[in-house]
Coordinates of C-alpha atoms in Angstrom, one line a residue:
Chain A
M1 CA 51.5 7.0 47.2
A2 CA 49.6 5.5 49.7
G3 CA 46.3 3.9 48.3
F4 CA 47.6 4.4 44.7
V5 CA 46.1 1.9 42.4
K6 CA 47.8 1.6 39.4
L7 CA 45.4 -0.1 37.1
S8 CA 42.7 2.4 35.7
V9 CA 39.1 1.6 36.6
P10 CA 36.0 3.3 35.3
V11 CA 35.5 6.6 37.6
G12 CA 34.4 9.1 35.1
P13 CA 32.9 10.0 31.8
S14 CA 36.2 9.3 30.0
S15 CA 36.3 5.5 31.1
C16 CA 36.1 3.0 28.0
A17 CA 33.1 1.4 29.8
R18 CA 31.1 4.6 29.4
A19 CA 32.7 6.0 26.4
A20 CA 32.2 3.3 24.0
T21 CA 28.4 2.5 24.4
S22 CA 25.9 2.9 21.8
E23 CA 24.1 6.0 23.7
E24 CA 27.7 7.8 23.8
A25 CA 27.9 6.9 20.0
A26 CA 24.9 9.5 19.5
F27 CA 27.1 12.2 20.9
R28 CA 29.7 12.2 18.4
I29 CA 30.5 15.7 16.5
D30 CA 28.6 15.6 13.2
H31 CA 29.9 17.7 10.7
P32 CA 30.6 17.0 7.0
L33 CA 34.0 15.5 6.3
A34 CA 35.7 17.5 3.5
S35 CA 37.1 15.7 0.6
A36 CA 40.7 14.8 1.7
R37 CA 42.1 13.1 -1.2
N38 CA 43.4 14.6 -4.3
T39 CA 43.1 11.5 -6.3
R40 CA 44.4 11.2 -9.9
V41 CA 43.6 8.0 -11.9
V42 CA 45.7 7.2 -14.8
A43 CA 44.7 4.7 -17.3
L44 CA 47.9 2.9 -18.6
D45 CA 46.5 1.3 -21.7
E46 CA 43.6 1.6 -24.3
V47 CA 41.5 -0.7 -22.5
A48 CA 42.1 0.6 -19.0
A49 CA 41.2 4.1 -20.6
G50 CA 37.8 2.7 -21.2
I51 CA 37.6 1.9 -17.6
V52 CA 38.7 5.0 -16.3
R53 CA 36.4 7.2 -18.6
E54 CA 33.4 5.5 -17.2
A55 CA 34.5 6.1 -13.9
A56 CA 35.3 9.6 -14.9
A57 CA 31.4 10.1 -15.8
L58 CA 30.2 9.8 -12.2
E59 CA 30.2 12.5 -9.7
W60 CA 33.6 13.1 -7.7
G61 CA 34.9 15.3 -5.3
Q62 CA 38.5 16.3 -6.5
A63 CA 39.4 13.1 -8.6
R64 CA 40.6 13.8 -11.9
F65 CA 41.1 11.3 -14.5
F66 CA 44.2 10.7 -17.3
T67 CA 45.4 8.4 -19.9
V68 CA 49.1 8.2 -20.5
R69 CA 51.6 6.5 -23.1
D70 CA 55.1 6.1 -23.3
P71 CA 57.5 7.8 -22.6
G72 CA 55.1 9.7 -19.8
P73 CA 56.0 12.9 -18.7
T74 CA 52.6 14.1 -20.3
L75 CA 49.1 13.0 -19.2
V76 CA 46.0 13.2 -21.5
E77 CA 43.0 14.5 -19.5
V78 CA 39.7 12.4 -20.4
E79 CA 38.3 15.5 -22.0
G80 CA 41.6 15.2 -24.2
G81 CA 44.1 18.1 -23.1
E82 CA 47.5 17.3 -22.5
V83 CA 49.1 18.3 -19.1
A84 CA 52.4 18.0 -17.7
L85 CA 52.6 15.0 -15.2
T86 CA 54.6 17.2 -12.7
G87 CA 52.0 20.0 -12.8
V88 CA 49.3 17.3 -12.1
L89 CA 51.3 15.7 -9.2
E90 CA 51.7 19.2 -7.4
D91 CA 48.4 19.0 -5.6
T92 CA 48.1 15.4 -5.6
N93 CA 48.4 12.9 -2.7
T94 CA 47.0 9.6 -4.1
V95 CA 47.4 8.2 -7.5
V96 CA 45.7 5.1 -9.1
M97 CA 47.0 3.4 -12.0
V98 CA 44.7 1.1 -13.9
S99 CA 46.2 -1.5 -16.2
V100 CA 44.9 -4.5 -18.3
T101 CA 47.4 -5.0 -20.9
G102 CA 50.6 -4.2 -19.1
E103 CA 51.8 -1.7 -21.8
N104 CA 53.4 1.6 -21.5
A105 CA 56.0 0.3 -19.0
D106 CA 58.3 3.6 -19.1
A107 CA 55.2 5.9 -18.3
V108 CA 54.6 3.7 -15.4
A109 CA 58.1 4.0 -14.2
V110 CA 58.0 7.9 -14.5
I111 CA 54.9 8.0 -12.9
G112 CA 56.0 5.8 -10.2
V113 CA 59.6 7.3 -9.5
E114 CA 57.9 11.1 -9.5
C115 CA 55.4 9.8 -6.9
G116 CA 57.9 8.3 -4.6
A117 CA 59.8 11.5 -4.6
R118 CA 57.1 13.5 -3.9
G119 CA 55.6 10.9 -1.0
I120 CA 52.5 10.4 -3.0
M121 CA 50.6 7.4 -2.3
T122 CA 50.2 4.9 -5.2
A123 CA 47.7 2.4 -5.8
G124 CA 47.5 -0.2 -8.7
L125 CA 44.5 -2.1 -10.0
V126 CA 45.4 -4.9 -12.6
V127 CA 42.4 -5.2 -14.3
T128 CA 43.0 -9.0 -15.5
P129 CA 39.9 -11.0 -14.9
G130 CA 41.1 -14.7 -14.3
A131 CA 44.7 -13.9 -14.5
L132 CA 46.9 -13.6 -11.4
A133 CA 50.1 -13.0 -13.0
G134 CA 51.3 -11.1 -16.2
E135 CA 52.8 -8.0 -17.4
A136 CA 50.4 -5.6 -16.0
L137 CA 51.4 -7.1 -12.5
L138 CA 55.0 -7.0 -13.0
Q139 CA 55.0 -3.4 -14.5
L140 CA 53.0 -2.0 -11.6
R141 CA 54.5 -3.8 -8.7
P142 CA 57.6 -1.7 -8.0
Y143 CA 55.6 1.3 -8.0
A144 CA 52.1 0.7 -6.4
R145 CA 52.1 0.6 -2.5
I146 CA 48.9 -1.4 -2.8
L147 CA 47.7 -3.7 -5.9
L148 CA 44.5 -5.3 -6.5
V149 CA 45.1 -8.4 -8.6
P150 CA 43.1 -9.1 -10.4
A151 CA 40.8 -6.1 -10.0
E152 CA 37.3 -6.2 -11.6
P153 CA 36.3 -3.1 -13.6
D154 CA 34.0 -2.0 -10.8
D155 CA 37.0 -2.2 -8.1
L156 CA 38.0 1.6 -9.4
V157 CA 34.6 3.0 -8.7
E158 CA 34.5 1.3 -5.3
L159 CA 37.9 2.3 -4.2
L160 CA 37.3 5.8 -5.1
K161 CA 34.1 6.1 -3.3
A162 CA 35.5 4.5 -0.2
T163 CA 38.3 6.8 0.1
R164 CA 36.1 9.9 -0.7
A165 CA 37.7 10.9 -3.9
Chain B
M1 CA 33.2 5.4 3.4
L2 CA 30.2 3.2 3.2
R3 CA 26.6 4.3 2.8
P4 CA 24.4 3.9 5.8
E5 CA 22.3 1.2 4.2
I6 CA 25.6 -0.6 3.2
N7 CA 26.9 -0.6 6.4
D8 CA 23.3 -2.0 7.8
L9 CA 23.4 -4.6 5.3
L10 CA 26.9 -5.8 6.3
C11 CA 26.8 -5.4 10.0
R12 CA 23.3 -7.0 10.8
T13 CA 23.0 -10.9 11.0
G14 CA 20.0 -11.4 12.8
P15 CA 17.3 -13.8 11.2
G16 CA 15.8 -12.4 7.8
T17 CA 18.6 -10.0 7.5
P18 CA 20.5 -10.3 4.2
M19 CA 23.9 -10.9 6.0
G20 CA 22.2 -12.9 8.4
D21 CA 21.0 -15.2 5.5
L22 CA 24.7 -15.3 4.3
F23 CA 26.2 -16.5 7.6
R24 CA 23.4 -19.2 7.5
R25 CA 25.0 -20.8 4.8
Y26 CA 28.1 -21.8 6.9
W27 CA 29.0 -23.8 9.7
Q28 CA 30.2 -21.4 12.7
P29 CA 31.8 -22.2 15.7
V30 CA 29.3 -21.9 18.7
L31 CA 30.7 -23.6 21.6
L32 CA 34.4 -24.9 22.7
A33 CA 34.0 -28.7 23.4
E34 CA 35.0 -28.0 27.1
E35 CA 31.7 -26.3 27.7
L36 CA 29.7 -29.5 27.3
P37 CA 32.3 -31.7 28.7
E38 CA 30.2 -34.8 29.7
N39 CA 27.3 -36.5 29.0
D40 CA 23.7 -35.0 30.8
C41 CA 26.1 -31.9 31.9
P42 CA 24.6 -28.6 32.6
P43 CA 23.2 -26.9 29.5
V44 CA 24.7 -23.8 28.1
R45 CA 23.0 -20.7 26.9
V46 CA 24.2 -20.0 23.3
K47 CA 23.4 -16.6 21.3
V48 CA 24.7 -16.4 17.8
L49 CA 23.5 -14.6 14.9
S50 CA 20.8 -12.9 17.4
E51 CA 19.3 -15.9 18.1
R52 CA 18.8 -17.1 21.7
L53 CA 19.6 -20.9 21.9
I54 CA 20.1 -23.7 24.4
A55 CA 22.9 -26.1 24.2
F56 CA 23.3 -29.4 25.8
R57 CA 24.8 -32.9 25.6
D58 CA 22.4 -36.0 26.4
T59 CA 22.8 -39.2 27.9
D60 CA 23.9 -40.7 24.7
G61 CA 26.8 -37.9 24.3
R62 CA 24.5 -36.4 21.4
Y63 CA 24.8 -32.9 21.0
G64 CA 21.7 -30.6 20.8
L65 CA 21.2 -26.8 19.9
I66 CA 17.8 -25.9 20.3
D67 CA 15.3 -22.7 21.0
E68 CA 16.1 -21.5 24.4
F69 CA 12.7 -21.4 25.3
C70 CA 10.0 -24.1 26.3
A71 CA 7.3 -24.2 24.2
H72 CA 4.8 -24.4 27.0
R73 CA 5.3 -20.9 28.8
G74 CA 8.5 -19.5 27.6
V75 CA 10.6 -20.4 30.2
S76 CA 14.3 -20.5 29.7
M77 CA 15.6 -23.9 29.4
W78 CA 18.7 -23.1 30.7
F79 CA 17.0 -23.8 34.0
G80 CA 16.4 -27.4 32.5
R81 CA 17.4 -30.7 33.9
N82 CA 19.6 -32.6 31.4
E83 CA 18.7 -36.0 32.3
Q84 CA 17.6 -39.5 30.7
G85 CA 18.1 -38.6 27.1
G86 CA 16.7 -35.3 27.2
L87 CA 16.5 -31.6 28.5
R88 CA 13.4 -31.2 30.9
C89 CA 11.8 -28.0 31.6
P90 CA 11.7 -27.5 35.6
Y91 CA 8.3 -25.6 35.5
H92 CA 5.9 -28.2 34.3
G93 CA 8.4 -31.2 33.3
W94 CA 8.1 -30.9 29.5
K95 CA 11.1 -32.8 28.0
Y96 CA 12.8 -32.3 24.4
D97 CA 15.3 -34.1 23.2
V98 CA 18.5 -33.0 20.8
T99 CA 16.6 -32.5 18.0
G100 CA 14.1 -30.2 20.0
Q101 CA 11.2 -32.7 19.6
A102 CA 9.0 -33.0 22.9
V103 CA 9.1 -36.5 24.3
E104 CA 7.3 -36.0 27.6
V105 CA 4.3 -33.7 28.7
P106 CA 3.6 -35.5 32.0
S107 CA 0.2 -33.2 32.4
E108 CA -1.1 -34.9 29.1
P109 CA -3.1 -38.3 29.5
E110 CA -0.9 -41.3 29.2
N111 CA -0.8 -42.5 25.4
S112 CA -1.6 -38.9 24.4
N113 CA 0.0 -37.7 21.2
F114 CA 0.3 -34.4 22.1
C115 CA 4.3 -34.5 22.0
A116 CA 4.3 -35.2 18.4
N117 CA 3.1 -32.0 17.5
V118 CA 5.6 -29.9 19.9
K119 CA 9.1 -29.3 18.5
L120 CA 11.5 -26.5 19.3
K121 CA 13.2 -25.1 16.5
S122 CA 16.8 -27.0 16.6
Y123 CA 20.1 -26.8 14.8
P124 CA 22.7 -29.4 13.7
M125 CA 25.8 -29.1 15.7
V126 CA 29.1 -31.1 15.5
K127 CA 32.3 -31.6 17.2
R128 CA 35.5 -30.9 15.4
G129 CA 38.5 -30.9 17.5
D130 CA 38.0 -29.0 20.5
V131 CA 34.9 -26.9 18.9
L132 CA 31.3 -27.4 18.4
F133 CA 30.0 -26.2 15.0
A134 CA 26.4 -25.5 14.4
Y135 CA 24.6 -24.8 10.9
L136 CA 21.7 -22.3 11.5
G137 CA 20.5 -22.2 8.1
D138 CA 17.9 -23.9 5.4
P139 CA 18.5 -27.8 5.9
A140 CA 18.2 -27.9 2.0
A141 CA 21.1 -26.0 1.7
Q142 CA 23.3 -27.4 4.3
P143 CA 26.9 -27.7 3.2
P144 CA 29.5 -30.4 4.0
E145 CA 30.5 -30.4 7.5
P146 CA 33.4 -28.1 8.1
E147 CA 36.9 -29.2 7.3
W148 CA 39.0 -26.4 8.3
E149 CA 42.7 -27.7 8.6
A150 CA 42.8 -26.7 12.5
Y151 CA 40.1 -29.4 12.9
T152 CA 41.3 -32.1 11.0
V153 CA 44.9 -32.3 12.5
P154 CA 45.3 -35.2 15.3
E155 CA 44.4 -34.7 18.9
G156 CA 46.7 -32.4 20.5
H157 CA 47.8 -30.4 17.5
V158 CA 45.4 -27.9 18.2
F159 CA 44.3 -25.3 20.7
T160 CA 41.2 -23.2 20.6
S161 CA 40.1 -20.3 22.7
K162 CA 37.2 -17.5 22.3
R163 CA 36.9 -14.3 23.8
L164 CA 34.0 -11.8 24.1
Q165 CA 34.3 -8.9 21.9
E166 CA 31.9 -6.2 22.6
C167 CA 31.5 -4.8 19.3
N168 CA 29.8 -5.9 15.5
W169 CA 31.7 -8.6 13.8
L170 CA 32.6 -6.7 10.9
Q171 CA 34.8 -4.5 13.3
A172 CA 36.7 -7.4 14.6
L173 CA 36.8 -9.2 10.7
E174 CA 38.5 -6.1 9.3
G175 CA 41.1 -5.9 12.1
G176 CA 41.9 -9.4 10.7
I177 CA 42.2 -8.5 7.1
D178 CA 43.9 -5.0 7.6
S179 CA 47.6 -6.0 7.6
S180 CA 49.0 -2.3 7.9
H181 CA 48.2 -1.9 11.4
V182 CA 50.6 -4.7 12.5
T183 CA 53.9 -2.6 12.4
F184 CA 52.2 -0.2 14.4
L185 CA 50.0 -1.9 16.9
H186 CA 51.7 -5.1 17.5
G187 CA 55.1 -3.9 16.6
G188 CA 56.4 -4.5 20.2
N189 CA 55.5 -8.2 20.6
I190 CA 57.0 -10.2 17.8
D191 CA 60.6 -10.2 19.7
T192 CA 59.2 -10.9 23.2
D193 CA 56.3 -13.2 22.6
P194 CA 57.1 -16.9 23.1
L195 CA 54.8 -17.9 20.3
F196 CA 56.3 -15.4 17.8
K197 CA 60.0 -14.9 18.9
G198 CA 63.2 -16.0 17.2
S199 CA 61.9 -16.7 13.4
K200 CA 63.9 -15.3 10.7
G201 CA 60.7 -13.7 9.6
N202 CA 60.7 -11.1 12.4
L203 CA 64.0 -9.7 11.0
Y204 CA 62.5 -8.7 7.5
N205 CA 59.6 -7.5 9.8
K206 CA 61.9 -5.0 11.4
R207 CA 64.1 -3.8 8.9
D208 CA 61.2 -3.0 6.7
L209 CA 58.5 -0.9 8.5
K210 CA 56.8 0.2 4.9
P211 CA 55.4 -2.9 3.4
Y212 CA 53.7 -3.1 0.0
F213 CA 50.5 -4.9 -0.1
E214 CA 48.9 -6.8 -2.9
V215 CA 45.3 -7.9 -2.6
V216 CA 44.3 -11.2 -4.5
D217 CA 40.8 -12.1 -5.3
Y218 CA 40.8 -15.9 -5.1
E219 CA 37.7 -18.1 -5.3
G220 CA 37.1 -18.4 -1.6
G221 CA 37.7 -15.0 -0.6
L222 CA 40.8 -12.8 -0.8
L223 CA 44.7 -13.6 -0.2
I224 CA 46.3 -10.3 1.3
G225 CA 49.8 -10.3 0.4
A226 CA 52.4 -8.1 2.6
R227 CA 55.7 -7.7 1.1
R228 CA 58.9 -6.5 2.4
N229 CA 62.4 -6.4 1.2
A230 CA 64.5 -9.3 1.8
E231 CA 68.1 -10.3 0.8
E232 CA 69.1 -9.0 -2.7
G233 CA 66.3 -9.3 -5.4
H234 CA 63.9 -11.2 -3.0
Y235 CA 60.8 -10.2 -1.0
Y236 CA 59.5 -11.7 2.1
W237 CA 55.8 -12.3 1.8
R238 CA 53.4 -12.7 4.4
V239 CA 50.0 -14.1 2.9
T240 CA 46.9 -13.9 5.0
P241 CA 44.0 -16.0 3.6
W242 CA 40.3 -14.6 4.1
V243 CA 37.4 -17.0 3.5
L244 CA 34.0 -15.7 3.3
P245 CA 32.3 -14.6 5.4
N246 CA 34.4 -14.6 8.6
F247 CA 37.6 -16.7 8.8
T248 CA 41.1 -15.3 8.5
M249 CA 44.6 -16.9 9.4
V250 CA 47.8 -15.1 10.3
P251 CA 50.9 -15.7 8.5
P252 CA 53.2 -18.1 10.4
R253 CA 56.7 -17.6 12.1
G254 CA 59.3 -20.0 12.1
D255 CA 58.2 -23.4 13.6
H256 CA 55.5 -21.9 16.0
P257 CA 51.8 -23.0 15.5
V258 CA 50.0 -21.2 12.9
H259 CA 47.0 -19.3 14.1
G260 CA 43.9 -17.7 12.9
H261 CA 40.1 -16.6 13.9
F262 CA 36.5 -16.8 13.1
W263 CA 34.7 -13.8 13.9
V264 CA 31.1 -14.9 15.0
P265 CA 28.4 -12.5 15.4
I266 CA 26.6 -13.0 18.6
D267 CA 24.0 -10.0 18.1
D268 CA 24.8 -6.9 16.1
G269 CA 26.5 -5.3 19.0
N270 CA 28.9 -8.0 20.1
C271 CA 30.9 -11.1 18.4
W272 CA 33.0 -13.9 19.7
A273 CA 36.5 -13.8 18.5
W274 CA 37.5 -17.6 18.0
T275 CA 41.2 -18.1 18.0
F276 CA 42.9 -21.2 17.1
D277 CA 46.8 -22.2 17.0
Y278 CA 47.8 -25.4 15.4
H279 CA 50.8 -27.2 14.0
P280 CA 50.2 -29.5 11.2
T281 CA 53.0 -32.0 11.8
R282 CA 53.5 -32.1 15.5
K283 CA 51.6 -31.9 18.8
L284 CA 51.6 -28.6 20.6
T285 CA 54.0 -28.4 23.6
E286 CA 52.9 -27.8 27.2
D287 CA 54.8 -24.6 27.1
E288 CA 53.0 -23.3 24.2
I289 CA 49.3 -24.1 25.5
A290 CA 50.4 -22.4 28.8
A291 CA 51.4 -19.5 26.8
M292 CA 48.0 -19.4 24.9
R293 CA 46.1 -20.1 27.8
A294 CA 47.9 -17.0 29.5
G295 CA 47.1 -14.6 26.4
F296 CA 50.1 -14.7 24.5
G297 CA 50.2 -14.9 20.7
V298 CA 47.0 -14.0 19.3
H299 CA 44.8 -15.6 22.7
S300 CA 43.5 -13.6 25.6
A301 CA 43.4 -14.5 29.1
N302 CA 39.7 -14.7 30.1
D303 CA 37.4 -15.0 32.9
E304 CA 35.2 -18.0 33.2
A305 CA 32.7 -16.5 30.9
Y306 CA 35.3 -16.0 28.4
R307 CA 35.5 -12.3 28.7
P308 CA 38.9 -11.0 28.8
L309 CA 40.3 -10.1 32.1
A310 CA 41.2 -6.7 30.6
N311 CA 38.1 -5.2 29.2
K312 CA 36.3 -1.9 28.7
D313 CA 35.0 -1.9 32.4
N314 CA 38.7 -1.8 33.7
D315 CA 40.0 0.3 30.3
Y316 CA 41.7 -2.6 29.5
L317 CA 44.4 -2.4 32.1
M318 CA 45.8 0.3 30.2
D319 CA 49.6 0.7 31.5
R320 CA 50.8 4.3 30.2
E321 CA 54.4 3.7 31.9
A322 CA 54.7 0.5 29.4
Q323 CA 53.8 2.3 26.7
R324 CA 56.3 5.1 27.7
R325 CA 58.9 2.5 27.9
G326 CA 58.1 1.1 24.6
E327 CA 57.0 -2.1 25.6
T328 CA 53.7 -1.8 24.2
Y329 CA 52.7 0.6 21.4
S330 CA 49.1 1.3 22.9
G331 CA 49.7 0.8 26.3
I332 CA 47.5 -2.5 26.2
A333 CA 49.3 -5.8 26.8
G334 CA 48.6 -8.7 24.2
I335 CA 47.8 -8.7 20.8
A336 CA 44.1 -9.6 21.1
L337 CA 43.6 -7.1 23.2
Q338 CA 45.6 -4.2 21.5
D339 CA 43.0 -5.3 18.7
S340 CA 39.8 -5.4 20.6
S341 CA 40.4 -2.4 22.8
L342 CA 40.5 0.0 19.6
Q343 CA 37.7 -1.9 17.8
E344 CA 35.6 -1.8 20.9
S345 CA 36.3 2.0 21.3
M346 CA 34.9 2.7 17.9
G347 CA 31.2 1.6 19.4
P348 CA 29.0 -1.4 19.2
V349 CA 28.8 -0.5 15.5
V350 CA 30.8 2.0 13.8
D351 CA 29.3 4.6 11.8
R352 CA 31.2 3.8 8.2
T353 CA 29.8 7.1 6.8
K354 CA 32.1 8.9 8.7
E355 CA 35.2 7.2 8.1
R356 CA 38.2 8.2 5.9
L357 CA 39.8 5.2 4.4
V358 CA 43.1 5.4 2.3
A359 CA 44.3 3.3 -0.4
T360 CA 46.3 0.8 2.0
D361 CA 43.0 0.0 3.1
A362 CA 42.0 -1.6 -0.3
G363 CA 41.8 -5.4 1.4
I364 CA 39.0 -3.9 3.6
I365 CA 37.4 -2.3 0.9
K366 CA 37.4 -5.3 -1.4
A367 CA 36.2 -7.5 1.6
R368 CA 33.3 -5.6 2.1
Q369 CA 32.7 -5.4 -1.5
K370 CA 32.6 -9.3 -1.7
L371 CA 30.4 -9.8 1.2
R372 CA 27.8 -7.2 -0.2
K373 CA 28.0 -8.8 -3.5
A374 CA 27.6 -12.3 -1.9
A375 CA 24.7 -11.4 0.4
E376 CA 22.8 -9.6 -2.5
A377 CA 23.5 -12.8 -4.8
L378 CA 21.9 -14.9 -2.2
Q379 CA 19.1 -13.1 -2.3
Q380 CA 18.7 -13.7 -6.0
G381 CA 19.6 -17.5 -5.3
V382 CA 23.2 -17.5 -6.2
E383 CA 24.8 -19.8 -3.3
P384 CA 28.1 -18.4 -1.8
V385 CA 31.6 -19.5 -1.9
G386 CA 33.6 -20.3 1.4
N387 CA 31.4 -23.4 2.7
R388 CA 33.1 -26.1 0.5
P389 CA 35.5 -28.3 1.6
Q390 CA 38.0 -26.9 -1.0
D391 CA 37.9 -23.4 0.2
Q392 CA 38.6 -24.3 3.9
R393 CA 41.7 -26.6 2.8
V394 CA 43.7 -23.2 3.1
R395 CA 46.6 -22.0 5.0
S396 CA 48.3 -18.7 5.7
V397 CA 52.2 -18.7 4.2
A398 CA 55.2 -16.8 4.9
I399 CA 57.8 -17.1 2.2
V400 CA 60.7 -15.7 0.5
L401 CA 60.4 -15.2 -3.4
P402 CA 62.6 -13.7 -5.9
A403 CA 61.4 -10.1 -6.7
D404 CA 59.8 -10.7 -10.2
R405 CA 57.4 -13.7 -9.0
S406 CA 53.7 -13.5 -8.2
F407 CA 53.3 -14.2 -4.9
V408 CA 50.5 -16.6 -5.7
D409 CA 52.8 -18.3 -8.3
G410 CA 55.4 -18.5 -5.7
I411 CA 53.6 -20.2 -3.0
G412 CA 51.9 -22.6 -5.2
D413 CA 50.4 -25.3 -3.1
A414 CA 51.8 -24.3 0.1
M415 CA 48.3 -22.5 0.8
I416 CA 46.6 -26.0 0.2
A417 CA 46.4 -27.9 3.3
E418 CA 47.2 -31.5 3.5
P419 CA 47.4 -34.0 6.1
S420 CA 50.8 -34.0 7.5
K421 CA 52.2 -31.6 5.3
P422 CA 54.7 -28.8 6.7
H423 CA 53.6 -25.2 6.6
T424 CA 55.5 -23.1 4.7
T425 CA 57.3 -20.6 7.1
V426 CA 60.1 -18.3 7.7

């Protein structure tokens, strides 16, 4: 085509030069984002349970908090009631596992396999201040798509807030 | 998401801001040495951390970085005459040395001591390799001069470029930490780019498109390990260090030079993406340097003002046909511009109250947390990390390890830079 210019140039309001200004940023649609994550947080040992209970006391959108012990098909809500893992995972898209001591490896495996089968995102917090390796890390590694090592206790709240849990 | 006040805290780096104070505890790259190529060469405007400065190299080869504006009437010293040991304002002839001290005020009587009381703000600036670093902070808190490995290797081992990025520094930095975008945005480059192709690690990259990540807190910042399946019972790890506040390195591929970045705020809506490539044990070849100048690897092809030739004014030379053919994922050529085009599209300072992060953004979340804590702690008198020589002797690593090993244990001293030590790469 005669006169065809292959490379685009800013000729209209959709050009990058115009669209990426701070003035244009003011016209972005402003509506509240719904909480998109049905996040479930699972403490894998007693020390981790303390961290999770502290986080659970804050205000969250759809996050729910549990503890678990071997062999794992049953979770315990922070309020104390027992629930089946499979039921909890039905409406979940992210599971955050928190481990300090590296206990309850069987339960971790059960949760990890179930999440893998259902396409649920998994994250692990290895709260072992000062220690970069250990049972907790090895236990979570096969099942957590992302791990924080060593995580600090406030990392859980930071992660949940940042992901709008 | 971030609360607006935290987003502001992290993004604003002008004088007197908490993040500005934090940045002012670190030596930062401010000019390529080629910008002041010889004694008495023309002065250069420098804007960094929202301060307007002028840099010059005097008759004796000393570098000066001083307030851009003459103390007399506020004229820009960019118009100055660089001559006989100082920079002279062309308006009334006031002359300053590299420390900003006025050394001549021609309108004053001979033997007047008026000069002694006129001094422009100045900052120390030193040459390391092919880069000039400056320190804009409190002289009493000045850390040792920079010792990044790229700038301690012998001459000819390093090549540095810089490019203007028209967005806030944190958007650019977060791209350097966010390993999960690489598979998508840059997926087409590793086999064709002359600075990447041919490494065994590329095979692992292509075989396993869903890496796992481990974000490890370490003294100078974070180590972000991306893990992919390798041979039976082994993982291929790519380990990216982030050192506070704005240094990242990309894991190496084969015997190619290893590269990294400094993301330096110009003002709150612009930054310099500094990009270096170096090899610890050999000189860079002519072909490698030519490729870097042409915009391969993580460099970009730029104009004389270091603005990429593909920029937002020409829609980054978007090529939808190349995208359709699968040559590029986004339609933009080159890794640097693939990143900056998207980061600039967020706007000069992205509103992080509206973002929707996911768990794989944990590296970004953790980095923001560490930056915030460091900035807040400094306000309480606690000095930050990342500016000590031991923090800067860091390397990125690519390695295959048994599946049951912590990558930090596995890489051991491989992430510690030492002269002439080969880098650990796959």
